[in-house]
C-alpha cells in the first residue's frame, strides 16, 4: 500500500510541475501526409515558379513592372475566394505587361487581443479549432488558385504552418506585430519565396530594416520537418526580402518624402532600397475608402517623381463587396454577406479595377520618362495637352489638376525635351502658370513649380538664361515669405539654378535685394544667393557686376540681421581670393564699421603695412587712460608718462573691478589680532600717508590670511589724487554725484609734482572754508570718550534697523561673503544753519550708483601711493562681548585715514574684537543710516546726549564703528519716534 501511495503522490507532483495550463492536446497531421493527400500539380507548380521569379526580378529591379498583391483581408469562404480569383485572373491577363498580380490569400490573422484567428485556426468560424480541417482547406484553396494560373501570397504568422503550404505560395509577408520577432526572422531566412517585412504598428521602419538584414543572414534554429519531427534547421539566408510601408500610429508614410527618406535609409544600411506600399491599414487610417487616394499617389510617383524608381510593389485589400461584417454570435453563417470581409474592410471589385488601371498608367509613364523623346512634335503634342490642364483658375477643385500638369512638364523635361530648339519658345507659353504656381499659398503646388524650374536649369545649364529672366523674380519673392518652408525651398531652388546655370545676369537683382530690401528675410536669403554667385560664376561672367557685388558685400557686413552679416563675411572671403587684384580698391571704399566687422585696420589700410602700423600703436596703462578720461578726455602729456619700468603694456587688459554694494554701507571693526602683513603695511606707509588725507574704505574680508583685495591695496598705490577732497579736511565717503565723479580733481593737476614730506602737518580745520554744496562732508575721528554712548545708541536702534533691513532687498555686500565697504570718520561740525541747503551733513552715507562706485573701487585698486592702511583701536573702557569661538570667524579690519586717527589713536593699535552675526549686521546698517553722533540742532543734540547717557549702562555686547549723515528735522523726528 505504501508503494502505491508513493507512486500516486509522484504522479500528482508531476502534474503540478508540467503542462499546468494545458487543457487539451490533440494530434496534428504531419505536413508530409497532407502534401501527399493534396499533391502539387504540374500546372500549379509552373504558376508558382513563374510568380516567384517575377516577384524576385521586380524586387531586384531587373523587371520594370509593378508587383501588386491584391485580395481579401482574410479568407473565410473558399467559394467566394475562388470567384474573386477568377475575376482577378481575367484582369491579370490584360495587365501582364505592366503589372505582376499576386492574389492575397491570408489564412492567419494576428490579433491585438482576441478574435477570429483565420481559416487554418478556426475553419468553421465557431471556435471549434479544427486545425487539421483548416490546413486541408487552406492547401486545397491554394492548389485551386494556382491551377487557375494566378500566383498567391500569404502572411506567415505561425512558424509551423509554412511546412504545410509553403510550396504553394509565390510571395510571403511578415506582419507589423511579428517583424521584430526573432523566430520569424529565422523562418524568413529559410523560406523559398520573397518576403516582405512591414514596418511596426507605431510607424517604426528601422525594425523592418533590421529584419531584412537578419533574414538575409544564415541562421540555426528549432523547427519541425515535413514528417512532423522536431529538428535543428540551418539556413543560408534569403536574398529577396524587402520592406512594406503600412503607415503607423503617427500617420501615413506613403508620400514622396517618406519614400525618399526610407530608400536612403535602406541604401545606408546596405539592403535593397526598393519597397512596397500598403494602401490599407495606417496609410488609409483604416478607412477603406481612402485606399484609392494612396494608390493615386503611388501612380503619380511612378509617373513623375524621382521616388518612382524605388517603388516596386503595392498591396491592396479588396473583395467582391466593399466594407466588412462581424461573425454572427449565434453561429448562423447564413447571415453573412457573400463576398464581404469578416476582418478589415475592403474596397469592392469595381474600385479595385480603377486602382489597378491607375497603377498601370503610372508604370507606363515611368517607362516613358525613362525613354528619351525622339521627335519635337511628340513634345509639343504632350505640352499642349498639359497646357490645357494648366489653363484653369486655382481653387480647391483645380489645384490638384494644376499640380499634376506641372509634374507632367517635369516628366517632359526629364525625358529630354530640352534638347529641342522649340523647347524655350514652347515653354514660354506656360511661364505665367509656372509663376502663379510658385507664388501659390499651397506649399505642394509651389514646391512642384520650383522643382520644374530646377529640372530645367539642370538640363539646360547655361541655356536656361532666357527662362530665368521670366521665373527668377517670382522665385525671389518666395524668399521673403513669413513661412520658413517657402523661404528655405525658394533659397534651395535658386541655389540649384545658380549652381547649374550660373545666371550672372541675375547678379544685379540679387545684389540690390541683399543691400537695399527692407525685408530682413529677403536680405539674408539674397546674401546666400550672392555667395553662390561669387562661388559659381566664372571671372569673365562676374567682372561686369563687380561694383554691385562689392557694394552688396559692404552693406551686408554691417547689416542688422546677423545671418546676413555672417553670409556677407563668407562672401567677402571668397571674393578676395578670386579677385585679389581688386582687394585694395575694395578696402579703400569700406566704412570704419565695415572694416571692424571684416577685422581690417580702420586707420592704416590693409595688408602687412596696416598690421605693422597697428602693432606700432602703444597701449597706455589703465590708470593713465582713466586719468585722461577724468581730464575731459585729453590724453596724458608726454612729461607725465610713467617710468619705463612701469609703462610696460600688459599682455591682456586687466579684468574690470566688480562693483561694490550700493544700498547698505557697513562698518566692521577688526578681530583682537590683526594680520601681520596689515600691521607691516600700515607701519611702512605711516610716514608717507600723514599728509595725504585720503578717505578710506572699510572692508571685512573672510578668511584667516590677508585677503586679495587688501593685498592689492597694500601692494599698489591708491588713486588718492582722483578723489575730490575739501581743502581742510579729507572726504571719506565715495558719495560724489555722477557729475562730480567725472570732474577733474584739484590734485590731478599736480600728479607730476613731488609729494609733501611725511612730517608736514595738514592744514588746521579752523582755516578751512566750508565745503561746497555738492562735495562730501568733512571728516573727523570719533572721540574715544563717546564710543560707549555710540555703542549704546547702536544697540537701541538695532530693533528698528532689523525690521527695516528685512524689508529691503539684500545688497551685494550682504549677499557675497568676505567683502563689505562703508564710509567712516566724517566730521561732526556741521550745524543746522551752517551748511547750504544742498550740502550733506557729517557722516553722510548715501546709496551709490553702480558706475560711480565701480569707478571709485577701480581708483582705489589702481591708484598712487598716497593712502595707508590702519587698524581700528577702541577705547579700553568699553567692554564688548567677544565672539571668537571659531577659527573661521571673520578677520575684520578697517582702512582709516592716518590724518584723522593719528591725533586720537596711538600706533600700533590694539584691535578690539567685533561681534558677528545677523544682529551685528542689522545694527551696523541701522547705525550707518541714522547719524547718532551729529544732531542737526542744539535741541536734537541735547536730546541725543540724554538718551545716550540713559542707555550707556546697559550696552555691553556690541561695539560698532559707524558714521552716518544727519537728515532733515522731519526725517530725524520720524525715526526717533520709531525708535521709541
PDB file of C-alpha atoms in Angstrom, residues 766-891:
ATOM      1  CA  UNK A 766      39.776 126.272  11.616  1.00  0.00           C
ATOM      2  CA  UNK A 767      41.256 127.788   8.479  1.00  0.00           C
ATOM      3  CA  UNK A 768      39.222 125.626   6.146  1.00  0.00           C
ATOM      4  CA  UNK A 769      36.431 127.083   4.143  1.00  0.00           C
ATOM      5  CA  UNK A 770      33.057 125.353   4.376  1.00  0.00           C
ATOM      6  CA  UNK A 771      32.685 122.547   1.834  1.00  0.00           C
ATOM      7  CA  UNK A 772      30.697 123.217  -1.310  1.00  0.00           C
ATOM      8  CA  UNK A 773      27.124 122.076  -1.530  1.00  0.00           C
ATOM      9  CA  UNK A 774      27.925 119.173  -3.835  1.00  0.00           C
ATOM     10  CA  UNK A 775      31.115 117.998  -2.146  1.00  0.00           C
ATOM     11  CA  UNK A 776      31.472 115.305   0.513  1.00  0.00           C
ATOM     12  CA  UNK A 777      31.308 116.408   4.139  1.00  0.00           C
ATOM     13  CA  UNK A 778      34.489 116.938   6.105  1.00  0.00           C
ATOM     14  CA  UNK A 779      35.675 114.080   8.240  1.00  0.00           C
ATOM     15  CA  UNK A 780      36.777 113.965  11.845  1.00  0.00           C
ATOM     16  CA  UNK A 781      37.703 110.952  14.047  1.00  0.00           C
ATOM     17  CA  UNK A 782      35.312 109.819  16.711  1.00  0.00           C
ATOM     18  CA  UNK A 783      36.347 110.759  20.217  1.00  0.00           C
ATOM     19  CA  UNK A 784      37.224 107.846  22.450  1.00  0.00           C
ATOM     20  CA  UNK A 785      35.018 109.002  25.264  1.00  0.00           C
ATOM     21  CA  UNK A 786      31.932 108.995  23.005  1.00  0.00           C
ATOM     22  CA  UNK A 787      32.367 105.371  21.987  1.00  0.00           C
ATOM     23  CA  UNK A 788      30.248 103.899  24.835  1.00  0.00           C
ATOM     24  CA  UNK A 789      27.394 106.267  24.043  1.00  0.00           C
ATOM     25  CA  UNK A 790      27.614 105.365  20.354  1.00  0.00           C
ATOM     26  CA  UNK A 791      27.551 101.679  21.205  1.00  0.00           C
ATOM     27  CA  UNK A 792      24.527 102.148  23.427  1.00  0.00           C
ATOM     28  CA  UNK A 793      22.757 104.038  20.695  1.00  0.00           C
ATOM     29  CA  UNK A 794      23.539 101.279  18.233  1.00  0.00           C
ATOM     30  CA  UNK A 795      22.047  98.613  20.434  1.00  0.00           C
ATOM     31  CA  UNK A 796      18.867 100.609  20.882  1.00  0.00           C
ATOM     32  CA  UNK A 797      18.435 101.205  17.169  1.00  0.00           C
ATOM     33  CA  UNK A 798      19.086  97.603  16.191  1.00  0.00           C
ATOM     34  CA  UNK A 799      15.449  96.639  16.679  1.00  0.00           C
ATOM     35  CA  UNK A 800      14.267  99.300  14.234  1.00  0.00           C
ATOM     36  CA  UNK A 801      17.015  98.665  11.732  1.00  0.00           C
ATOM     37  CA  UNK A 802      16.426  94.898  11.717  1.00  0.00           C
ATOM     38  CA  UNK A 803      12.799  95.317  10.712  1.00  0.00           C
ATOM     39  CA  UNK A 804      13.727  97.900   8.081  1.00  0.00           C
ATOM     40  CA  UNK A 805      16.518  95.730   6.733  1.00  0.00           C
ATOM     41  CA  UNK A 806      14.190  92.774   6.415  1.00  0.00           C
ATOM     42  CA  UNK A 807      12.043  94.766   4.010  1.00  0.00           C
ATOM     43  CA  UNK A 808      14.935  95.895   1.860  1.00  0.00           C
ATOM     44  CA  UNK A 809      16.491  93.610  -0.742  1.00  0.00           C
ATOM     45  CA  UNK A 810      19.896  92.341   0.301  1.00  0.00           C
ATOM     46  CA  UNK A 811      22.787  94.337  -1.078  1.00  0.00           C
ATOM     47  CA  UNK A 812      25.727  92.740  -2.757  1.00  0.00           C
ATOM     48  CA  UNK A 813      27.812  93.278   0.383  1.00  0.00           C
ATOM     49  CA  UNK A 814      25.282  91.157   2.295  1.00  0.00           C
ATOM     50  CA  UNK A 815      24.954  88.525  -0.418  1.00  0.00           C
ATOM     51  CA  UNK A 816      28.646  87.998  -1.134  1.00  0.00           C
ATOM     52  CA  UNK A 817      30.604  86.890   1.944  1.00  0.00           C
ATOM     53  CA  UNK A 818      34.056  88.304   2.548  1.00  0.00           C
ATOM     54  CA  UNK A 819      33.752  91.865   1.203  1.00  0.00           C
ATOM     55  CA  UNK A 820      31.990  94.834   2.819  1.00  0.00           C
ATOM     56  CA  UNK A 821      32.517  98.570   2.394  1.00  0.00           C
ATOM     57  CA  UNK A 822      31.445 101.646   4.369  1.00  0.00           C
ATOM     58  CA  UNK A 823      32.322 105.248   4.938  1.00  0.00           C
ATOM     59  CA  UNK A 824      33.711 106.168   8.358  1.00  0.00           C
ATOM     60  CA  UNK A 825      35.026 109.093  10.339  1.00  0.00           C
ATOM     61  CA  UNK A 826      33.064 112.034   8.968  1.00  0.00           C
ATOM     62  CA  UNK A 827      33.067 115.475  10.561  1.00  0.00           C
ATOM     63  CA  UNK A 828      30.804 116.451  13.401  1.00  0.00           C
ATOM     64  CA  UNK A 829      31.000 120.206  12.936  1.00  0.00           C
ATOM     65  CA  UNK A 830      28.044 120.949  10.711  1.00  0.00           C
ATOM     66  CA  UNK A 831      25.217 122.808  12.369  1.00  0.00           C
ATOM     67  CA  UNK A 832      21.688 123.167  11.209  1.00  0.00           C
ATOM     68  CA  UNK A 833      22.230 126.566   9.655  1.00  0.00           C
ATOM     69  CA  UNK A 834      25.902 126.286   8.871  1.00  0.00           C
ATOM     70  CA  UNK A 835      25.637 124.398   5.586  1.00  0.00           C
ATOM     71  CA  UNK A 836      23.875 125.278   2.409  1.00  0.00           C
ATOM     72  CA  UNK A 837      20.610 123.676   1.562  1.00  0.00           C
ATOM     73  CA  UNK A 838      22.195 121.153  -0.741  1.00  0.00           C
ATOM     74  CA  UNK A 839      25.186 120.184   1.446  1.00  0.00           C
ATOM     75  CA  UNK A 840      25.442 116.876   3.199  1.00  0.00           C
ATOM     76  CA  UNK A 841      25.824 116.695   6.953  1.00  0.00           C
ATOM     77  CA  UNK A 842      28.527 114.806   8.824  1.00  0.00           C
ATOM     78  CA  UNK A 843      28.720 111.034   8.450  1.00  0.00           C
ATOM     79  CA  UNK A 844      26.785 111.194   5.175  1.00  0.00           C
ATOM     80  CA  UNK A 845      26.169 107.752   3.708  1.00  0.00           C
ATOM     81  CA  UNK A 846      24.071 107.595   0.578  1.00  0.00           C
ATOM     82  CA  UNK A 847      23.210 104.757  -1.816  1.00  0.00           C
ATOM     83  CA  UNK A 848      25.677 104.752  -4.649  1.00  0.00           C
ATOM     84  CA  UNK A 849      25.102 104.212  -8.348  1.00  0.00           C
ATOM     85  CA  UNK A 850      26.956 101.230  -9.694  1.00  0.00           C
ATOM     86  CA  UNK A 851      29.068 103.182 -12.175  1.00  0.00           C
ATOM     87  CA  UNK A 852      30.323 105.685  -9.584  1.00  0.00           C
ATOM     88  CA  UNK A 853      31.156 103.027  -7.017  1.00  0.00           C
ATOM     89  CA  UNK A 854      32.829 100.872  -9.648  1.00  0.00           C
ATOM     90  CA  UNK A 855      34.968 103.848 -10.675  1.00  0.00           C
ATOM     91  CA  UNK A 856      35.912 104.585  -7.050  1.00  0.00           C
ATOM     92  CA  UNK A 857      36.838 100.973  -6.409  1.00  0.00           C
ATOM     93  CA  UNK A 858      38.862 100.883  -9.585  1.00  0.00           C
ATOM     94  CA  UNK A 859      40.740 104.002  -8.477  1.00  0.00           C
ATOM     95  CA  UNK A 860      41.375 102.513  -5.063  1.00  0.00           C
ATOM     96  CA  UNK A 861      42.803  99.328  -6.550  1.00  0.00           C
ATOM     97  CA  UNK A 862      44.949 101.011  -9.193  1.00  0.00           C
ATOM     98  CA  UNK A 863      45.828 104.389  -7.636  1.00  0.00           C
ATOM     99  CA  UNK A 864      49.063 106.089  -6.494  1.00  0.00           C
ATOM    100  CA  UNK A 865      50.951 105.751  -3.166  1.00  0.00           C
ATOM    101  CA  UNK A 866      49.060 108.286  -1.060  1.00  0.00           C
ATOM    102  CA  UNK A 867      46.910 106.111   1.190  1.00  0.00           C
ATOM    103  CA  UNK A 868      47.638 103.842   4.073  1.00  0.00           C
ATOM    104  CA  UNK A 869      46.052 101.000   5.991  1.00  0.00           C
ATOM    105  CA  UNK A 870      45.241 101.416   9.672  1.00  0.00           C
ATOM    106  CA  UNK A 871      43.598  99.033  12.101  1.00  0.00           C
ATOM    107  CA  UNK A 872      40.929 100.453  14.390  1.00  0.00           C
ATOM    108  CA  UNK A 873      41.540 100.844  18.117  1.00  0.00           C
ATOM    109  CA  UNK A 874      38.654 101.112  20.511  1.00  0.00           C
ATOM    110  CA  UNK A 875      38.773 102.629  23.998  1.00  0.00           C
ATOM    111  CA  UNK A 876      39.599 100.097  26.675  1.00  0.00           C
ATOM    112  CA  UNK A 877      36.842 101.492  28.880  1.00  0.00           C
ATOM    113  CA  UNK A 878      34.291  99.704  26.743  1.00  0.00           C
ATOM    114  CA  UNK A 879      33.917  96.008  27.482  1.00  0.00           C
ATOM    115  CA  UNK A 880      32.391  94.364  24.471  1.00  0.00           C
ATOM    116  CA  UNK A 881      31.192  90.783  24.364  1.00  0.00           C
ATOM    117  CA  UNK A 882      33.927  88.973  22.464  1.00  0.00           C
ATOM    118  CA  UNK A 883      32.881  86.361  19.979  1.00  0.00           C
ATOM    119  CA  UNK A 884      35.923  84.346  18.982  1.00  0.00           C
ATOM    120  CA  UNK A 885      34.956  80.717  19.490  1.00  0.00           C
ATOM    121  CA  UNK A 886      35.653  79.509  15.927  1.00  0.00           C
ATOM    122  CA  UNK A 887      38.714  79.567  13.716  1.00  0.00           C
ATOM    123  CA  UNK A 888      36.680  80.561  10.681  1.00  0.00           C
ATOM    124  CA  UNK A 889      35.376  83.863  12.165  1.00  0.00           C
ATOM    125  CA  UNK A 890      35.751  86.917  10.009  1.00  0.00           C
ATOM    126  CA  UNK A 891      39.015  88.810  10.234  1.00  0.00           C
TER     127      UNK A 891
END
